[in-house]
PDB file of N, CA and C in Angstrom:
ATOM      1  N   MET A   1    -110.580 -17.249  37.237  1.00 50.00           N
ATOM      2  CA  MET A   1    -110.017 -17.199  35.802  1.00 50.00           C
ATOM      3  C   MET A   1    -111.176 -17.181  34.826  1.00 50.00           C
ATOM      4  N   SER A   2    -111.348 -15.974  33.970  1.00 54.00           N
ATOM      5  CA  SER A   2    -112.479 -16.213  32.914  1.00 54.00           C
ATOM      6  C   SER A   2    -112.068 -16.879  31.677  1.00 54.00           C
ATOM      7  N   PRO A   3    -113.359 -17.615  31.401  1.00 60.00           N
ATOM      8  CA  PRO A   3    -112.927 -18.542  29.948  1.00 60.00           C
ATOM      9  C   PRO A   3    -112.679 -17.419  28.790  1.00 60.00           C
ATOM     10  N   ARG A   4    -111.739 -17.810  28.058  1.00 66.00           N
ATOM     11  CA  ARG A   4    -111.140 -16.683  27.002  1.00 66.00           C
ATOM     12  C   ARG A   4    -112.186 -16.896  26.044  1.00 66.00           C
ATOM     13  N   GLU A   5    -112.047 -15.631  25.290  1.00 65.00           N
ATOM     14  CA  GLU A   5    -113.096 -15.350  24.317  1.00 65.00           C
ATOM     15  C   GLU A   5    -112.572 -15.907  22.937  1.00 65.00           C
ATOM     16  N   PRO A   6    -113.337 -16.337  21.956  1.00 65.00           N
ATOM     17  CA  PRO A   6    -112.663 -16.718  20.999  1.00 65.00           C
ATOM     18  C   PRO A   6    -112.136 -15.382  20.074  1.00 65.00           C
ATOM     19  N   VAL A   7    -111.045 -15.451  19.306  1.00 60.00           N
ATOM     20  CA  VAL A   7    -110.699 -14.192  18.703  1.00 60.00           C
ATOM     21  C   VAL A   7    -110.953 -14.441  17.209  1.00 60.00           C
ATOM     22  N   PRO A   8    -111.943 -13.405  17.090  1.00 64.00           N
ATOM     23  CA  PRO A   8    -112.289 -13.453  15.318  1.00 64.00           C
ATOM     24  C   PRO A   8    -111.143 -13.418  14.377  1.00 64.00           C
ATOM     25  N   PHE A   9    -110.728 -14.326  13.475  1.00 65.00           N
ATOM     26  CA  PHE A   9    -109.830 -14.084  12.675  1.00 65.00           C
ATOM     27  C   PHE A   9    -110.181 -13.826  11.417  1.00 65.00           C
ATOM     28  N   ALA A  10    -111.381 -13.039  10.902  1.00 62.00           N
ATOM     29  CA  ALA A  10    -111.780 -12.797   9.589  1.00 62.00           C
ATOM     30  C   ALA A  10    -111.081 -11.867   8.899  1.00 62.00           C
ATOM     31  N   PHE A  11    -110.297 -11.096   9.869  1.00 61.00           N
ATOM     32  CA  PHE A  11    -109.497  -9.915   9.222  1.00 61.00           C
ATOM     33  C   PHE A  11    -108.301 -10.427   8.581  1.00 61.00           C
ATOM     34  N   LEU A  12    -107.869 -11.813   8.976  1.00 58.00           N
ATOM     35  CA  LEU A  12    -106.900 -12.586   8.258  1.00 58.00           C
ATOM     36  C   LEU A  12    -107.378 -13.091   6.706  1.00 58.00           C
ATOM     37  N   ALA A  13    -108.435 -13.406   6.807  1.00 58.00           N
ATOM     38  CA  ALA A  13    -109.200 -13.690   5.594  1.00 58.00           C
ATOM     39  C   ALA A  13    -109.421 -12.640   4.588  1.00 58.00           C
ATOM     40  N   GLU A  14    -109.747 -11.552   5.288  1.00 60.00           N
ATOM     41  CA  GLU A  14    -109.662 -10.099   4.250  1.00 60.00           C
ATOM     42  C   GLU A  14    -108.460  -9.863   3.679  1.00 60.00           C
ATOM     43  N   ALA A  15    -107.281 -10.293   4.524  1.00 58.00           N
ATOM     44  CA  ALA A  15    -106.118  -9.645   4.019  1.00 58.00           C
ATOM     45  C   ALA A  15    -105.528 -10.770   2.989  1.00 58.00           C
ATOM     46  N   ASP A  16    -106.118 -11.921   3.105  1.00 57.00           N
ATOM     47  CA  ASP A  16    -105.607 -12.630   1.869  1.00 57.00           C
ATOM     48  C   ASP A  16    -106.199 -12.253   0.599  1.00 57.00           C
ATOM     49  N   ARG A  17    -107.499 -11.949   0.591  1.00 59.00           N
ATOM     50  CA  ARG A  17    -107.930 -11.342  -0.610  1.00 59.00           C
ATOM     51  C   ARG A  17    -107.660  -9.816  -1.195  1.00 59.00           C
ATOM     52  N   PHE A  18    -107.049  -9.106  -0.242  1.00 61.00           N
ATOM     53  CA  PHE A  18    -106.943  -7.400  -0.626  1.00 61.00           C
ATOM     54  C   PHE A  18    -105.623  -7.731  -1.564  1.00 61.00           C
ATOM     55  N   ARG A  19    -105.721  -7.182  -2.546  1.00 66.00           N
ATOM     56  CA  ARG A  19    -104.680  -6.693  -3.409  1.00 66.00           C
ATOM     57  C   ARG A  19    -104.467  -5.095  -3.660  1.00 66.00           C
ATOM     58  N   SER A  20    -103.157  -4.908  -3.940  1.00 70.00           N
ATOM     59  CA  SER A  20    -103.173  -3.442  -3.684  1.00 70.00           C
ATOM     60  C   SER A  20    -103.085  -3.137  -5.334  1.00 70.00           C
ATOM     61  N   ASN A  21    -103.675  -1.805  -5.312  1.00 78.00           N
ATOM     62  CA  ASN A  21    -103.704  -1.145  -6.746  1.00 78.00           C
ATOM     63  C   ASN A  21    -102.702  -0.203  -7.014  1.00 78.00           C
ATOM     64  N   VAL A  22    -101.205  -0.296  -6.263  1.00 81.00           N
ATOM     65  CA  VAL A  22    -100.175   0.596  -6.217  1.00 81.00           C
ATOM     66  C   VAL A  22     -99.186  -0.444  -7.076  1.00 81.00           C
ATOM     67  N   THR A  23     -98.972  -0.311  -8.397  1.00 84.00           N
ATOM     68  CA  THR A  23     -98.119  -1.096  -8.963  1.00 84.00           C
ATOM     69  C   THR A  23     -96.560  -0.399  -8.728  1.00 84.00           C
ATOM     70  N   PRO A  24     -95.544  -1.547  -8.532  1.00 83.00           N
ATOM     71  CA  PRO A  24     -94.188  -0.971  -8.124  1.00 83.00           C
ATOM     72  C   PRO A  24     -93.547  -0.281  -9.264  1.00 83.00           C
ATOM     73  N   PRO A  25     -92.497   0.601  -9.252  1.00 88.00           N
ATOM     74  CA  PRO A  25     -92.057   1.108 -10.192  1.00 88.00           C
ATOM     75  C   PRO A  25     -91.073   0.313 -11.036  1.00 88.00           C
ATOM     76  N   PRO A  26     -90.912   0.454 -12.657  1.00 90.00           N
ATOM     77  CA  PRO A  26     -90.464  -0.520 -13.362  1.00 90.00           C
ATOM     78  C   PRO A  26     -88.981  -0.739 -13.061  1.00 90.00           C
ATOM     79  N   ARG A  27     -88.356  -1.694 -13.452  1.00 89.00           N
ATOM     80  CA  ARG A  27     -86.788  -1.975 -12.639  1.00 89.00           C
ATOM     81  C   ARG A  27     -86.359  -0.962 -13.621  1.00 89.00           C
ATOM     82  N   ARG A  28     -84.921  -0.346 -13.021  1.00 90.00           N
ATOM     83  CA  ARG A  28     -83.883   0.222 -13.717  1.00 90.00           C
ATOM     84  C   ARG A  28     -82.807  -0.473 -14.605  1.00 90.00           C
ATOM     85  N   ARG A  29     -82.852  -0.190 -15.639  1.00 91.00           N
ATOM     86  CA  ARG A  29     -82.036  -1.241 -16.462  1.00 91.00           C
ATOM     87  C   ARG A  29     -80.470  -0.532 -15.965  1.00 91.00           C
ATOM     88  N   ALA A  30     -79.399  -1.599 -16.114  1.00 90.00           N
ATOM     89  CA  ALA A  30     -78.252  -1.335 -15.479  1.00 90.00           C
ATOM     90  C   ALA A  30     -77.471  -0.443 -17.089  1.00 90.00           C
ATOM     91  N   SER A  31     -76.598   0.605 -16.533  1.00 95.00           N
ATOM     92  CA  SER A  31     -76.257   1.300 -17.656  1.00 95.00           C
ATOM     93  C   SER A  31     -75.037   0.676 -18.284  1.00 95.00           C
ATOM     94  N   THR A  32     -74.478   0.970 -19.449  1.00 95.00           N
ATOM     95  CA  THR A  32     -73.551   0.424 -20.376  1.00 95.00           C
ATOM     96  C   THR A  32     -72.027   0.276 -19.148  1.00 95.00           C
ATOM     97  N   ALA A  33     -71.883   1.299 -18.411  1.00 95.00           N
ATOM     98  CA  ALA A  33     -70.828   1.330 -17.725  1.00 95.00           C
ATOM     99  C   ALA A  33     -70.492   0.444 -16.456  1.00 95.00           C
ATOM    100  N   GLU A  34     -72.056   0.347 -16.288  1.00 95.00           N
ATOM    101  CA  GLU A  34     -72.186  -0.813 -14.854  1.00 95.00           C
ATOM    102  C   GLU A  34     -72.090  -2.089 -15.584  1.00 95.00           C
ATOM    103  N   MET A  35     -72.635  -2.497 -16.660  1.00 96.00           N
ATOM    104  CA  MET A  35     -72.426  -3.803 -17.262  1.00 96.00           C
ATOM    105  C   MET A  35     -71.252  -3.910 -17.489  1.00 96.00           C
ATOM    106  N   ALA A  36     -69.999  -3.048 -18.180  1.00 97.00           N
ATOM    107  CA  ALA A  36     -68.740  -3.353 -18.498  1.00 97.00           C
ATOM    108  C   ALA A  36     -68.197  -3.708 -17.218  1.00 97.00           C
ATOM    109  N   GLY A  37     -68.478  -2.872 -16.115  1.00 97.00           N
ATOM    110  CA  GLY A  37     -67.943  -3.082 -14.721  1.00 97.00           C
ATOM    111  C   GLY A  37     -68.063  -4.254 -14.169  1.00 97.00           C
ATOM    112  N   ARG A  38     -69.345  -4.940 -14.551  1.00 96.00           N
ATOM    113  CA  ARG A  38     -69.549  -6.243 -13.991  1.00 96.00           C
ATOM    114  C   ARG A  38     -68.582  -7.436 -14.610  1.00 96.00           C
ATOM    115  N   TRP A  39     -68.835  -7.039 -16.069  1.00 97.00           N
ATOM    116  CA  TRP A  39     -68.066  -8.119 -17.125  1.00 97.00           C
ATOM    117  C   TRP A  39     -66.502  -8.117 -16.527  1.00 97.00           C
ATOM    118  N   LEU A  40     -66.030  -6.811 -16.371  1.00 98.00           N
ATOM    119  CA  LEU A  40     -64.501  -6.672 -16.032  1.00 98.00           C
ATOM    120  C   LEU A  40     -64.103  -7.146 -14.802  1.00 98.00           C
ATOM    121  N   LEU A  41     -64.973  -7.189 -13.599  1.00 98.00           N
ATOM    122  CA  LEU A  41     -64.836  -7.618 -12.480  1.00 98.00           C
ATOM    123  C   LEU A  41     -65.021  -9.309 -12.398  1.00 98.00           C
ATOM    124  N   GLY A  42     -65.967  -9.852 -13.298  1.00 97.00           N
ATOM    125  CA  GLY A  42     -65.887 -11.373 -13.569  1.00 97.00           C
ATOM    126  C   GLY A  42     -64.791 -11.790 -14.200  1.00 97.00           C
ATOM    127  N   LEU A  43     -64.389 -11.123 -15.385  1.00 98.00           N
ATOM    128  CA  LEU A  43     -63.277 -11.456 -15.936  1.00 98.00           C
ATOM    129  C   LEU A  43     -61.893 -11.882 -15.229  1.00 98.00           C
ATOM    130  N   THR A  44     -61.865 -10.623 -14.341  1.00 98.00           N
ATOM    131  CA  THR A  44     -60.755 -10.512 -13.287  1.00 98.00           C
ATOM    132  C   THR A  44     -60.710 -11.503 -12.545  1.00 98.00           C
ATOM    133  N   LEU A  45     -61.713 -12.010 -11.831  1.00 98.00           N
ATOM    134  CA  LEU A  45     -62.024 -12.987 -10.882  1.00 98.00           C
ATOM    135  C   LEU A  45     -61.331 -14.353 -11.570  1.00 98.00           C
ATOM    136  N   VAL A  46     -62.098 -14.715 -12.609  1.00 98.00           N
ATOM    137  CA  VAL A  46     -61.807 -15.848 -13.341  1.00 98.00           C
ATOM    138  C   VAL A  46     -60.296 -15.970 -13.725  1.00 98.00           C
ATOM    139  N   ALA A  47     -59.675 -14.985 -14.210  1.00 98.00           N
ATOM    140  CA  ALA A  47     -58.444 -14.703 -14.506  1.00 98.00           C
ATOM    141  C   ALA A  47     -57.538 -15.218 -13.565  1.00 98.00           C
ATOM    142  N   GLY A  48     -57.639 -14.534 -12.353  1.00 97.00           N
ATOM    143  CA  GLY A  48     -57.148 -14.438 -11.034  1.00 97.00           C
ATOM    144  C   GLY A  48     -56.975 -16.224 -10.604  1.00 97.00           C
ATOM    145  N   LEU A  49     -58.229 -16.787 -10.789  1.00 97.00           N
ATOM    146  CA  LEU A  49     -58.318 -18.255 -10.325  1.00 97.00           C
ATOM    147  C   LEU A  49     -57.320 -18.990 -11.410  1.00 97.00           C
ATOM    148  N   VAL A  50     -57.669 -18.716 -12.686  1.00 96.00           N
ATOM    149  CA  VAL A  50     -56.714 -19.550 -13.674  1.00 96.00           C
ATOM    150  C   VAL A  50     -55.531 -19.431 -13.415  1.00 96.00           C
ATOM    151  N   GLY A  51     -54.737 -18.283 -13.186  1.00 96.00           N
ATOM    152  CA  GLY A  51     -53.550 -17.911 -12.993  1.00 96.00           C
ATOM    153  C   GLY A  51     -52.976 -18.739 -11.655  1.00 96.00           C
ATOM    154  N   ALA A  52     -53.985 -18.430 -10.877  1.00 94.00           N
ATOM    155  CA  ALA A  52     -53.278 -19.166  -9.402  1.00 94.00           C
ATOM    156  C   ALA A  52     -53.299 -20.574  -9.831  1.00 94.00           C
ATOM    157  N   LEU A  53     -54.070 -21.353 -10.123  1.00 93.00           N
ATOM    158  CA  LEU A  53     -53.961 -22.638 -10.518  1.00 93.00           C
ATOM    159  C   LEU A  53     -52.841 -22.983 -11.443  1.00 93.00           C
ATOM    160  N   ILE A  54     -52.494 -22.132 -12.402  1.00 93.00           N
ATOM    161  CA  ILE A  54     -51.381 -22.175 -13.430  1.00 93.00           C
ATOM    162  C   ILE A  54     -49.734 -22.365 -12.526  1.00 93.00           C
ATOM    163  N   LEU A  55     -49.851 -21.360 -11.508  1.00 92.00           N
ATOM    164  CA  LEU A  55     -48.558 -20.849 -10.985  1.00 92.00           C
ATOM    165  C   LEU A  55     -48.710 -22.296  -9.977  1.00 92.00           C
ATOM    166  N   ALA A  56     -49.609 -22.635  -9.456  1.00 90.00           N
ATOM    167  CA  ALA A  56     -49.598 -23.707  -8.476  1.00 90.00           C
ATOM    168  C   ALA A  56     -49.482 -25.057  -9.040  1.00 90.00           C
ATOM    169  N   MET A  57     -49.594 -25.393 -10.341  1.00 89.00           N
ATOM    170  CA  MET A  57     -49.320 -26.784 -11.003  1.00 89.00           C
ATOM    171  C   MET A  57     -47.978 -27.321 -10.833  1.00 89.00           C
ATOM    172  N   PRO A  58     -46.721 -26.448 -10.767  1.00 85.00           N
ATOM    173  CA  PRO A  58     -45.603 -27.231 -10.642  1.00 85.00           C
ATOM    174  C   PRO A  58     -45.469 -27.744  -9.416  1.00 85.00           C
ATOM    175  N   ALA A  59     -45.954 -27.032  -8.338  1.00 84.00           N
ATOM    176  CA  ALA A  59     -45.889 -27.423  -7.023  1.00 84.00           C
ATOM    177  C   ALA A  59     -46.924 -28.638  -6.508  1.00 84.00           C
ATOM    178  N   LEU A  60     -47.793 -28.880  -7.274  1.00 83.00           N
ATOM    179  CA  LEU A  60     -48.981 -29.720  -7.119  1.00 83.00           C
ATOM    180  C   LEU A  60     -48.262 -31.097  -7.977  1.00 83.00           C
ATOM    181  N   SER A  61     -47.684 -31.072  -8.630  1.00 83.00           N
ATOM    182  CA  SER A  61     -47.205 -32.426  -9.487  1.00 83.00           C
ATOM    183  C   SER A  61     -45.990 -32.833  -8.812  1.00 83.00           C
ATOM    184  N   THR A  62     -45.930 -34.052  -8.813  1.00 79.00           N
ATOM    185  CA  THR A  62     -44.567 -34.936  -8.415  1.00 79.00           C
ATOM    186  C   THR A  62     -43.791 -34.967  -9.460  1.00 79.00           C
ATOM    187  N   PRO A  63     -42.643 -34.977  -9.392  1.00 74.00           N
ATOM    188  CA  PRO A  63     -41.698 -35.436 -10.309  1.00 74.00           C
ATOM    189  C   PRO A  63     -41.571 -37.037 -10.392  1.00 74.00           C
ATOM    190  N   SER A  64     -41.787 -37.313 -11.713  1.00 69.00           N
ATOM    191  CA  SER A  64     -41.751 -38.848 -11.968  1.00 69.00           C
ATOM    192  C   SER A  64     -40.465 -39.200 -12.519  1.00 69.00           C
ATOM    193  N   GLY A  65     -39.786 -38.277 -13.281  1.00 60.00           N
ATOM    194  CA  GLY A  65     -38.702 -38.856 -14.034  1.00 60.00           C
ATOM    195  C   GLY A  65     -37.322 -38.702 -13.183  1.00 60.00           C
ATOM    196  N   THR A  66     -37.301 -38.121 -11.904  1.00 57.00           N
ATOM    197  CA  THR A  66     -36.192 -37.824 -11.120  1.00 57.00           C
ATOM    198  C   THR A  66     -36.086 -39.141 -10.266  1.00 57.00           C
ATOM    199  N   PRO A  67     -35.125 -39.797  -9.846  1.00 59.00           N
ATOM    200  CA  PRO A  67     -35.137 -40.841  -8.948  1.00 59.00           C
ATOM    201  C   PRO A  67     -35.484 -40.224  -7.346  1.00 59.00           C
ATOM    202  N   THR A  68     -35.872 -40.866  -6.628  1.00 58.00           N
ATOM    203  CA  THR A  68     -36.045 -40.548  -5.016  1.00 58.00           C
ATOM    204  C   THR A  68     -34.704 -40.563  -4.358  1.00 58.00           C
ATOM    205  N   GLN A  69     -34.620 -39.677  -3.622  1.00 61.00           N
ATOM    206  CA  GLN A  69     -33.344 -39.670  -2.662  1.00 61.00           C
ATOM    207  C   GLN A  69     -33.209 -40.399  -1.442  1.00 61.00           C
ATOM    208  N   GLN A  70     -32.344 -41.327  -1.350  1.00 62.00           N
ATOM    209  CA  GLN A  70     -32.331 -42.148  -0.193  1.00 62.00           C
ATOM    210  C   GLN A  70     -31.279 -41.680   0.878  1.00 62.00           C
ATOM    211  N   SER A  71     -31.713 -41.611   2.059  1.00 60.00           N
ATOM    212  CA  SER A  71     -31.024 -41.198   3.187  1.00 60.00           C
ATOM    213  C   SER A  71     -29.620 -42.036   3.387  1.00 60.00           C
ATOM    214  N   GLN A  72     -28.843 -41.761   3.939  1.00 62.00           N
ATOM    215  CA  GLN A  72     -27.407 -42.724   4.042  1.00 62.00           C
ATOM    216  C   GLN A  72     -28.032 -43.882   5.198  1.00 62.00           C
ATOM    217  N   ALA A  73     -28.951 -43.518   5.908  1.00 62.00           N
ATOM    218  CA  ALA A  73     -29.148 -44.276   7.215  1.00 62.00           C
ATOM    219  C   ALA A  73     -29.595 -45.861   6.370  1.00 62.00           C
ATOM    220  N   SER A  74     -30.467 -45.530   5.161  1.00 60.00           N
ATOM    221  CA  SER A  74     -31.125 -46.447   4.680  1.00 60.00           C
ATOM    222  C   SER A  74     -30.215 -47.325   3.816  1.00 60.00           C
ATOM    223  N   GLN A  75     -29.081 -46.721   3.351  1.00 60.00           N
ATOM    224  CA  GLN A  75     -28.099 -47.545   2.496  1.00 60.00           C
ATOM    225  C   GLN A  75     -27.072 -48.068   3.498  1.00 60.00           C
ATOM    226  N   GLY A  76     -27.297 -48.005   4.941  1.00 59.00           N
ATOM    227  CA  GLY A  76     -26.370 -49.031   5.574  1.00 59.00           C
ATOM    228  C   GLY A  76     -24.981 -48.056   5.812  1.00 59.00           C
ATOM    229  N   HIS A  77     -24.959 -46.936   5.751  1.00 59.00           N
ATOM    230  CA  HIS A  77     -23.763 -46.190   6.087  1.00 59.00           C
ATOM    231  C   HIS A  77     -23.716 -45.529   7.333  1.00 59.00           C
TER     232      HIS A  77
END
């Protein structure tokens, strides 16, 4: 077995100093139609969640004014 030679890592130090002279293209702004579509989608989602909550409220609430039914077995019949 031959002893391992040290690997020069100078190229890593050079890579840290390297800066590209190529600038990325500017970000494209969303068009008015895209912005309106995003707003409409968000509004639809929020309205759906609120509507589901409103429809579920009667099922989630317990009736407080009505007396609880008792079975005949608990009344001794």
